[in-house]
CSV table of C-alpha atoms and ligand atoms in Angstrom, one decimal:
chain,number,residue,atom,x,y,z
A,16,MET,CA,1.7,-25.1,-21.0
A,17,SER,CA,4.8,-25.0,-19.1
A,18,LYS,CA,7.6,-27.7,-19.4
A,19,PHE,CA,7.4,-29.3,-15.9
A,20,ARG,CA,5.3,-31.8,-14.4
A,21,GLU,CA,2.7,-30.9,-12.3
A,22,ARG,CA,4.0,-31.8,-8.2
A,23,VAL,CA,2.4,-30.7,-5.1
A,24,PHE,CA,5.1,-30.5,-2.8
A,25,SER,CA,4.1,-29.5,0.9
A,26,GLY,CA,4.9,-30.2,4.8
A,27,VAL,CA,4.1,-29.8,8.7
A,28,GLN,CA,6.2,-29.3,11.3
A,29,PRO,CA,6.4,-31.5,13.9
A,30,THR,CA,6.6,-29.0,17.1
A,31,GLY,CA,3.8,-29.7,19.9
A,32,GLY,CA,0.6,-31.5,18.5
A,33,VAL,CA,-1.4,-30.7,15.4
A,34,HIS,CA,-4.8,-28.7,15.1
A,35,ILE,CA,-7.6,-28.4,13.3
A,36,GLY,CA,-6.3,-25.2,11.8
A,37,ASN,CA,-3.2,-27.3,10.3
A,38,TYR,CA,-6.0,-30.2,9.6
A,39,LEU,CA,-8.5,-28.0,7.8
A,40,GLY,CA,-6.0,-25.6,6.1
A,41,ALA,CA,-3.5,-28.1,4.9
A,42,ILE,CA,-3.7,-32.1,5.4
A,43,LYS,CA,-6.9,-32.2,4.2
A,44,ARG,CA,-6.2,-30.6,1.2
A,45,PHE,CA,-3.0,-32.7,1.0
A,46,VAL,CA,-5.2,-36.0,0.6
A,47,ALA,CA,-7.8,-34.4,-1.9
A,48,MET,CA,-5.2,-33.1,-4.0
A,49,GLN,CA,-3.5,-37.2,-4.0
A,50,GLU,CA,-6.5,-37.6,-6.2
A,51,THR,CA,-5.4,-35.4,-9.2
A,52,HIS,CA,-1.3,-35.4,-8.9
A,53,GLU,CA,1.9,-36.7,-7.6
A,54,CYS,CA,2.2,-35.8,-4.5
A,55,ILE,CA,5.1,-35.6,-2.2
A,56,TYR,CA,3.8,-34.7,1.5
A,57,CYS,CA,7.1,-33.6,4.1
A,58,VAL,CA,7.9,-33.9,7.9
A,59,VAL,CA,9.3,-30.8,8.3
A,60,ASP,CA,11.6,-31.7,11.2
A,61,LEU,CA,14.3,-29.7,10.4
A,62,HIS,CA,12.1,-26.4,10.7
A,63,ALA,CA,11.1,-27.3,13.9
A,64,ILE,CA,14.8,-27.0,15.4
A,65,THR,CA,15.0,-23.3,14.7
A,66,ILE,CA,13.5,-22.7,18.0
A,67,TRP,CA,15.0,-25.3,20.5
A,68,LEU,CA,12.2,-28.6,21.1
A,69,ASP,CA,12.8,-31.0,23.9
A,70,PRO,CA,14.7,-34.2,21.6
A,71,ARG,CA,12.0,-36.4,23.0
A,72,GLU,CA,9.6,-34.7,22.0
A,73,LEU,CA,10.7,-33.8,18.4
A,74,GLU,CA,11.1,-37.5,18.3
A,75,ALA,CA,7.8,-38.2,19.3
A,76,GLY,CA,6.3,-34.9,16.6
A,77,ILE,CA,7.8,-36.9,14.1
A,78,ARG,CA,5.9,-40.1,14.6
A,79,MET,CA,2.9,-37.9,15.6
A,80,ILE,CA,2.4,-35.8,12.0
A,81,THR,CA,3.5,-38.8,10.4
A,82,ALA,CA,0.2,-40.9,12.0
A,83,ALA,CA,-1.6,-37.8,11.5
A,84,PHE,CA,-0.8,-37.7,7.4
A,85,ILE,CA,-1.8,-41.4,7.3
A,86,ALA,CA,-4.7,-41.6,9.4
A,87,ALA,CA,-6.5,-38.7,7.7
A,88,GLY,CA,-6.2,-40.7,4.4
A,89,ILE,CA,-2.8,-40.4,2.9
A,90,ASN,CA,-1.5,-43.0,1.1
A,91,PRO,CA,2.3,-43.8,2.0
A,92,LYS,CA,1.7,-45.9,-0.6
A,93,SER,CA,1.1,-44.1,-4.1
A,94,HIS,CA,2.7,-41.2,-2.9
A,95,ILE,CA,5.8,-40.1,-1.1
A,96,VAL,CA,5.8,-39.6,3.2
A,97,PHE,CA,8.9,-39.3,4.7
A,98,ASN,CA,11.2,-36.6,7.1
A,99,GLN,CA,13.0,-33.5,6.2
A,100,SER,CA,15.9,-34.6,8.2
A,101,GLN,CA,16.8,-38.0,6.0
A,102,VAL,CA,16.9,-36.2,2.6
A,103,ALA,CA,20.8,-33.9,3.3
A,104,GLU,CA,19.5,-32.1,-0.1
A,105,HIS,CA,17.2,-30.1,1.5
A,106,ALA,CA,19.8,-28.6,3.7
A,107,GLU,CA,22.4,-28.4,0.6
A,108,LEU,CA,20.4,-26.9,-1.3
A,109,ALA,CA,19.0,-24.3,0.9
A,110,TRP,CA,22.7,-23.1,1.3
A,111,VAL,CA,23.0,-22.5,-2.2
A,112,PHE,CA,19.5,-20.7,-1.5
A,113,ASN,CA,21.3,-18.4,1.6
A,114,CYS,CA,22.8,-17.2,-0.9
A,115,VAL,CA,20.4,-16.7,-3.6
A,116,ALA,CA,18.5,-14.8,-1.0
A,117,ARG,CA,18.7,-10.8,-0.1
A,118,MET,CA,19.1,-10.1,3.4
A,119,GLY,CA,16.2,-7.3,2.6
A,120,TRP,CA,13.5,-10.0,1.1
A,121,LEU,CA,14.1,-12.0,4.6
A,122,ASN,CA,13.9,-8.7,6.8
A,123,ARG,CA,10.5,-8.6,5.4
A,124,MET,CA,9.1,-11.8,6.7
A,125,THR,CA,6.2,-11.1,9.2
A,126,GLN,CA,6.5,-14.8,10.5
A,127,PHE,CA,10.1,-14.1,11.4
A,128,LYS,CA,9.4,-10.7,13.4
A,129,GLU,CA,6.6,-12.4,15.4
A,130,LYS,CA,8.1,-15.5,16.2
A,131,ALA,CA,11.6,-13.6,17.4
A,132,GLY,CA,8.8,-10.2,19.1
A,133,LYS,CA,11.0,-8.2,20.7
A,134,ASP,CA,14.5,-10.3,21.6
A,135,ARG,CA,15.3,-10.7,17.5
A,136,GLU,CA,19.4,-10.6,18.7
A,137,ASN,CA,18.8,-13.6,20.6
A,138,ALA,CA,16.6,-15.4,18.0
A,139,SER,CA,18.4,-18.7,15.8
A,140,VAL,CA,19.8,-18.0,12.7
A,141,GLY,CA,18.3,-21.2,11.2
A,142,LEU,CA,15.0,-19.2,12.2
A,143,PHE,CA,15.8,-16.0,9.9
A,144,ALA,CA,16.7,-18.4,7.6
A,145,TYR,CA,13.7,-20.4,7.5
A,146,PRO,CA,12.4,-19.0,4.4
A,147,ASN,CA,15.1,-20.7,2.7
A,148,LEU,CA,15.1,-23.7,3.7
A,149,MET,CA,11.0,-23.7,2.6
A,150,ALA,CA,12.0,-22.5,-0.8
A,151,ALA,CA,14.5,-25.5,-0.8
A,152,ASP,CA,12.2,-28.1,0.9
A,153,ILE,CA,9.5,-27.2,-2.7
A,154,LEU,CA,12.4,-26.6,-5.4
A,155,ALA,CA,14.4,-29.8,-4.6
A,156,TYR,CA,11.6,-31.7,-6.6
A,157,ARG,CA,11.1,-29.1,-9.0
A,158,ALA,CA,7.7,-29.0,-7.5
A,159,THR,CA,4.7,-26.5,-9.0
A,160,HIS,CA,1.7,-26.5,-6.4
A,161,VAL,CA,1.7,-26.5,-3.0
A,162,PRO,CA,-1.2,-26.4,-0.7
A,163,VAL,CA,-0.6,-24.3,2.7
A,164,GLY,CA,-2.7,-22.1,5.0
A,165,GLU,CA,-2.9,-18.6,4.0
A,166,ASP,CA,-0.3,-17.7,7.0
A,167,GLN,CA,2.1,-18.9,4.8
A,168,LYS,CA,1.6,-17.0,1.8
A,169,GLN,CA,4.6,-14.6,2.4
A,170,HIS,CA,7.1,-17.4,2.6
A,171,LEU,CA,5.9,-18.7,-0.7
A,172,GLU,CA,6.6,-15.6,-2.7
A,173,LEU,CA,9.6,-15.3,-1.3
A,174,ALA,CA,10.7,-19.2,-2.7
A,175,ARG,CA,8.6,-17.9,-6.3
A,176,ASP,CA,11.3,-14.9,-5.7
A,177,ILE,CA,14.3,-17.4,-5.3
A,178,ALA,CA,13.8,-19.7,-7.8
A,179,GLN,CA,13.4,-16.6,-10.2
A,180,LYS,CA,16.5,-15.1,-9.2
A,181,PHE,CA,18.1,-18.6,-9.4
A,182,ASN,CA,16.8,-18.6,-13.1
A,183,THR,CA,17.8,-15.2,-14.2
A,184,ASP,CA,21.4,-15.5,-12.0
A,185,PHE,CA,22.6,-18.3,-14.2
A,186,ALA,CA,20.3,-18.1,-17.1
A,187,GLU,CA,23.2,-18.7,-19.6
A,188,ARG,CA,24.4,-21.6,-17.8
A,189,ILE,CA,21.0,-23.3,-17.5
A,190,ALA,CA,20.5,-22.9,-21.1
A,191,ALA,CA,23.9,-23.9,-22.3
A,192,LEU,CA,23.4,-27.1,-19.9
A,193,GLY,CA,20.3,-27.7,-21.9
A,194,TYR,CA,17.6,-26.5,-19.4
A,195,GLY,CA,16.1,-24.6,-21.5
A,196,GLU,CA,14.8,-20.8,-20.5
A,197,ALA,CA,14.4,-21.9,-17.1
A,198,PHE,CA,15.6,-24.1,-14.3
A,199,PHE,CA,13.3,-23.9,-11.4
A,200,PRO,CA,9.3,-23.4,-11.9
A,201,LEU,CA,7.7,-20.4,-9.9
A,202,PRO,CA,5.6,-22.7,-8.0
A,203,GLU,CA,1.9,-21.5,-7.4
A,204,PRO,CA,0.4,-21.5,-3.6
A,205,LEU,CA,-2.6,-23.3,-2.9
A,206,ILE,CA,-4.5,-21.1,-0.6
A,207,GLN,CA,-8.5,-22.4,-1.2
A,208,GLY,CA,-11.3,-23.3,0.6
A,209,PRO,CA,-13.7,-22.1,4.0
A,210,ALA,CA,-10.8,-22.6,6.1
A,211,THR,CA,-7.3,-21.1,4.6
A,212,ARG,CA,-7.0,-19.4,8.9
A,213,VAL,CA,-8.7,-21.0,10.6
A,214,MET,CA,-8.7,-18.6,14.1
A,215,SER,CA,-7.9,-19.1,17.7
A,216,LEU,CA,-11.3,-20.2,19.4
A,217,ARG,CA,-10.8,-17.8,22.2
A,218,ASP,CA,-9.9,-14.7,20.0
A,219,GLY,CA,-11.4,-14.3,16.2
A,220,THR,CA,-8.7,-12.1,15.4
A,221,LYS,CA,-5.4,-14.7,16.5
A,222,LYS,CA,-4.5,-17.5,14.3
A,223,MET,CA,-5.2,-20.8,16.0
A,224,SER,CA,-1.4,-21.9,16.8
A,225,LYS,CA,0.4,-25.0,18.7
A,226,SER,CA,1.7,-22.5,20.2
A,227,ASP,CA,-1.1,-20.7,21.8
A,228,ALA,CA,-1.3,-20.9,25.8
A,229,SER,CA,-4.6,-21.8,26.4
A,230,ASP,CA,-5.4,-25.0,24.7
A,231,TYR,CA,-8.6,-24.0,24.6
A,232,SER,CA,-7.6,-21.7,21.3
A,233,ARG,CA,-7.7,-24.6,19.6
A,234,ILE,CA,-8.6,-27.9,19.2
A,235,ASN,CA,-6.1,-30.9,18.6
A,236,LEU,CA,-6.3,-33.7,16.5
A,237,THR,CA,-6.1,-35.8,19.1
A,238,ASP,CA,-8.4,-34.1,21.8
A,239,ASP,CA,-11.1,-36.8,22.9
A,240,ALA,CA,-14.9,-36.5,21.6
A,241,GLU,CA,-16.0,-34.9,25.0
A,242,THR,CA,-12.6,-32.2,25.0
A,243,VAL,CA,-13.8,-31.4,21.4
A,244,ALA,CA,-17.0,-30.3,22.7
A,245,GLN,CA,-16.4,-28.7,25.7
A,246,LYS,CA,-13.9,-26.5,23.9
A,247,ILE,CA,-16.5,-25.5,20.8
A,248,ARG,CA,-19.4,-25.4,23.5
A,249,LYS,CA,-17.1,-22.5,25.4
A,250,ALA,CA,-15.3,-21.2,22.0
A,251,LYS,CA,-16.1,-16.8,21.9
A,252,THR,CA,-18.8,-15.6,20.1
A,253,ASP,CA,-21.0,-12.4,19.9
A,254,PRO,CA,-24.8,-12.3,21.2
A,255,GLU,CA,-26.1,-11.0,18.3
A,256,PRO,CA,-27.7,-14.3,16.3
A,257,LEU,CA,-25.9,-16.0,12.6
A,258,PRO,CA,-26.2,-14.1,9.8
A,259,THR,CA,-28.8,-15.8,6.5
A,260,GLU,CA,-25.9,-14.2,4.3
A,261,VAL,CA,-22.2,-14.7,4.3
A,262,ALA,CA,-21.8,-10.3,3.9
A,263,GLY,CA,-23.1,-10.5,7.2
A,264,LEU,CA,-19.6,-12.6,8.9
A,265,GLU,CA,-17.8,-9.0,7.7
A,266,ALA,CA,-16.6,-7.9,11.2
A,267,ARG,CA,-17.8,-11.1,12.9
A,268,PRO,CA,-14.8,-13.1,13.2
A,269,GLU,CA,-15.5,-15.4,16.1
A,270,ALA,CA,-19.2,-16.3,14.2
A,271,ASP,CA,-17.0,-16.3,10.8
A,272,ASN,CA,-14.7,-18.3,11.6
A,273,LEU,CA,-16.9,-20.9,13.3
A,274,VAL,CA,-19.1,-20.9,10.1
A,275,GLY,CA,-15.7,-21.2,8.2
A,276,MET,CA,-14.9,-25.0,10.2
A,277,PHE,CA,-18.3,-25.9,9.7
A,278,ALA,CA,-17.9,-25.3,6.1
A,279,ALA,CA,-14.7,-27.1,5.0
A,280,LEU,CA,-15.4,-29.8,7.7
A,281,ASP,CA,-18.6,-30.8,5.6
A,282,ASP,CA,-17.3,-30.1,2.5
A,283,VAL,CA,-19.8,-27.0,1.3
A,284,THR,CA,-19.9,-23.5,1.0
A,285,LYS,CA,-20.4,-20.8,4.2
A,286,ALA,CA,-23.6,-19.6,2.4
A,287,GLU,CA,-24.9,-23.1,2.7
A,288,VAL,CA,-24.2,-23.2,6.1
A,289,LEU,CA,-25.5,-20.6,6.8
A,290,LYS,CA,-29.0,-21.3,5.1
A,291,GLU,CA,-29.4,-23.9,7.2
A,292,PHE,CA,-28.4,-22.1,10.6
A,293,GLY,CA,-28.8,-18.8,9.8
A,294,GLY,CA,-30.7,-16.4,11.7
A,295,GLY,CA,-30.4,-18.7,14.6
A,296,GLN,CA,-28.9,-18.6,17.9
A,297,PHE,CA,-25.2,-20.1,18.0
A,298,SER,CA,-25.9,-23.0,21.1
A,299,ARG,CA,-27.8,-25.0,17.9
A,300,PHE,CA,-25.4,-24.1,15.3
A,301,LYS,CA,-22.6,-25.3,18.4
A,302,ALA,CA,-23.9,-28.1,19.1
A,303,ALA,CA,-24.5,-29.2,15.5
A,304,LEU,CA,-20.5,-28.4,14.5
A,305,ALA,CA,-19.4,-30.0,17.4
A,306,ASP,CA,-21.3,-33.5,16.4
A,307,LEU,CA,-19.8,-32.3,13.1
A,308,ALA,CA,-16.5,-32.5,14.6
A,309,VAL,CA,-16.6,-35.1,16.6
A,310,ALA,CA,-18.1,-37.3,13.3
A,311,LYS,CA,-15.1,-36.1,11.2
A,312,LEU,CA,-12.0,-35.9,13.5
A,313,GLY,CA,-13.1,-39.1,16.1
A,314,PRO,CA,-11.8,-41.8,13.3
A,315,ILE,CA,-8.5,-39.8,12.8
A,316,ARG,CA,-8.2,-39.7,16.2
A,317,ALA,CA,-8.5,-43.3,16.7
A,318,GLU,CA,-6.7,-44.2,13.8
A,319,MET,CA,-3.5,-41.8,15.2
A,320,GLN,CA,-3.6,-43.5,18.2
A,321,ARG,CA,-3.3,-47.2,16.4
A,322,LEU,CA,-0.6,-46.0,14.1
A,323,GLN,CA,1.5,-43.9,17.3
A,324,ASN,CA,1.7,-47.7,18.7
A,325,ASP,CA,3.1,-49.1,16.0
A,326,THR,CA,6.2,-47.0,15.7
A,327,ALA,CA,8.6,-49.7,13.8
A,328,TYR,CA,5.8,-49.5,11.0
A,329,LEU,CA,5.7,-45.1,11.1
A,330,ASP,CA,9.9,-45.3,11.2
A,331,GLY,CA,9.5,-47.9,8.0
A,332,VAL,CA,7.0,-45.2,6.1
A,333,LEU,CA,9.3,-42.6,6.6
A,334,ALA,CA,12.8,-45.1,5.5
A,335,GLU,CA,10.8,-45.7,2.2
A,336,GLY,CA,9.7,-42.5,1.4
A,337,SER,CA,12.9,-40.2,2.0
A,338,HIS,CA,14.3,-42.9,-0.2
A,339,ARG,CA,12.4,-42.4,-3.2
A,340,ALA,CA,11.9,-39.0,-1.9
A,341,ARG,CA,16.0,-38.8,-2.1
A,342,ALA,CA,15.9,-40.3,-5.7
A,343,LEU,CA,14.3,-37.5,-7.0
A,344,ALA,CA,16.0,-34.5,-4.8
A,345,ARG,CA,19.8,-35.7,-5.8
A,346,PRO,CA,19.8,-35.9,-9.3
A,347,THR,CA,18.1,-31.9,-8.7
A,348,MET,CA,20.9,-30.9,-6.9
A,349,ASP,CA,23.5,-32.3,-9.0
A,350,ALA,CA,22.0,-30.7,-11.7
A,351,ILE,CA,22.7,-27.7,-9.4
A,352,LYS,CA,25.9,-28.1,-8.6
A,353,ASP,CA,26.8,-28.3,-12.4
A,354,ILE,CA,24.8,-25.1,-13.0
A,355,VAL,CA,26.6,-23.1,-10.0
A,356,GLY,CA,30.1,-24.3,-11.0
A,357,LEU,CA,30.6,-26.5,-7.6
A,358,VAL,CA,32.7,-29.8,-9.4
A,359,ARG,CA,30.9,-32.9,-8.6
A,360,GLN,CA,32.2,-36.2,-8.1
A,361,ARG,CA,30.5,-38.4,-11.4
A,362,SER,CA,29.9,-42.0,-11.2
B,401,AQP,N1,-4.6,-21.6,11.8
B,401,AQP,C1,-4.4,-22.5,10.9
B,401,AQP,N2,-5.4,-22.2,9.7
B,401,AQP,C2,-5.1,-22.9,8.4
B,401,AQP,N3,-4.2,-23.0,8.2
B,401,AQP,C3,-3.0,-23.3,9.1
B,401,AQP,N4,-1.9,-24.0,9.2
B,401,AQP,C4,-1.3,-23.4,10.2
B,401,AQP,N5,-2.3,-22.7,11.3
B,401,AQP,C5,-2.9,-22.7,10.7
B,401,AQP,C6,-1.2,-24.3,7.8
B,401,AQP,O1,-0.5,-25.9,8.4
B,401,AQP,C7,0.6,-26.1,7.4
B,401,AQP,C8,1.8,-26.6,8.6
B,401,AQP,O2,1.7,-25.3,9.4
B,401,AQP,P1,3.1,-25.7,10.7
B,401,AQP,O3,3.2,-26.9,11.3
B,401,AQP,O4,4.2,-26.0,9.7
B,401,AQP,O5,3.6,-23.9,10.6
B,401,AQP,P2,2.6,-23.0,11.4
B,401,AQP,O6,2.2,-22.1,10.7
B,401,AQP,O7,3.5,-22.7,12.6
B,401,AQP,O8,1.6,-23.7,12.9
B,401,AQP,P3,1.4,-23.1,14.1
B,401,AQP,O9,0.3,-24.1,14.5
B,401,AQP,O10,0.9,-21.7,14.2
B,401,AQP,O11,2.6,-23.4,14.6
B,401,AQP,P4,3.2,-22.6,15.9
B,401,AQP,O12,1.8,-22.1,16.8
B,401,AQP,O13,4.5,-22.4,15.9
B,401,AQP,O14,3.5,-20.9,14.7
B,401,AQP,C9,0.9,-25.0,7.1
B,401,AQP,O15,0.3,-24.5,5.9
B,401,AQP,C10,-0.2,-24.1,7.9
B,401,AQP,O16,0.0,-22.5,6.5
């Protein structure tokens, strides 16, 4: 039995929209975890500025993700919803972690390589150090569980390495100050369900992403019913009928992706989807998927629109959430200062 109280933390970047991959891989699962855990959900705006973003887009994006959280079913009264930049402890702890993490660890991060591309020398230092900030986001709350999509697996492993190294580097001091053998838990990634990696609708081998140049590659939570249906109709498929068994989806990335999306939206398994649609043509399956997507996403979209027109309410949620988040993060940060030996003010 761990000495750490179970606590969930996760975040979404307010960069240019929110798509069904973010919803199925992360937000829908955030909603479910509220039933069993104390949850902290963060709009990670400091991550968003690691690549230049128009300030007006950033402001709108922060409110859009907040609206998406609430519209999807996150309750900001029973759990915490806030934006990262309002809780300075995230940046403060990230600096300590910049001094714990090793260059070699960060050099291995595939997301940095993908995002920096060939022009690595011109990437921001923030983009390189992004995983250290992510570790700080989680560990400022000593969170134990982190629901994320498959693409965040490597960053979560790094967060565990950082927690472990901090616990080892300062072991004597941690024990002397009465924190026992470890100050930080090793946070567990929760990468579960049939849609942990939703792929592009144009290319089943590429992750669905906000930054893909083609809007037809993704379904945005802001798309209207007609657009959702059209994108699904036009989604790339292969000429074979759907298989009757899950094993038949292997080496058929587009079919696998659409079946996974259906399963995640309908809270069933891929096997159950294939029981109903296996052996049939894509046209009938796509029509059913479009109806399902519209039925599930339509109410979220309508509520997002309503909330986004009420910026005073959204800003109030973020202010209140930040206040509550800070009340948890500040004592952790003070303890970290004591452990590291950074003299601090005492009230
Ligand atoms: N395609 C996806 N399938 C499943 N889960 C996904 N997530 C992202 N894309 C998919 C998960 O959504 C959460 C929030 O992601 P994020 O906004 O913080 O960052 P991201 O992974 O950078 O999102 P994008 O869309 O891929 O943005 P760009 O285009 O900027 O790279 C995370 O839990 C993530 O795993």
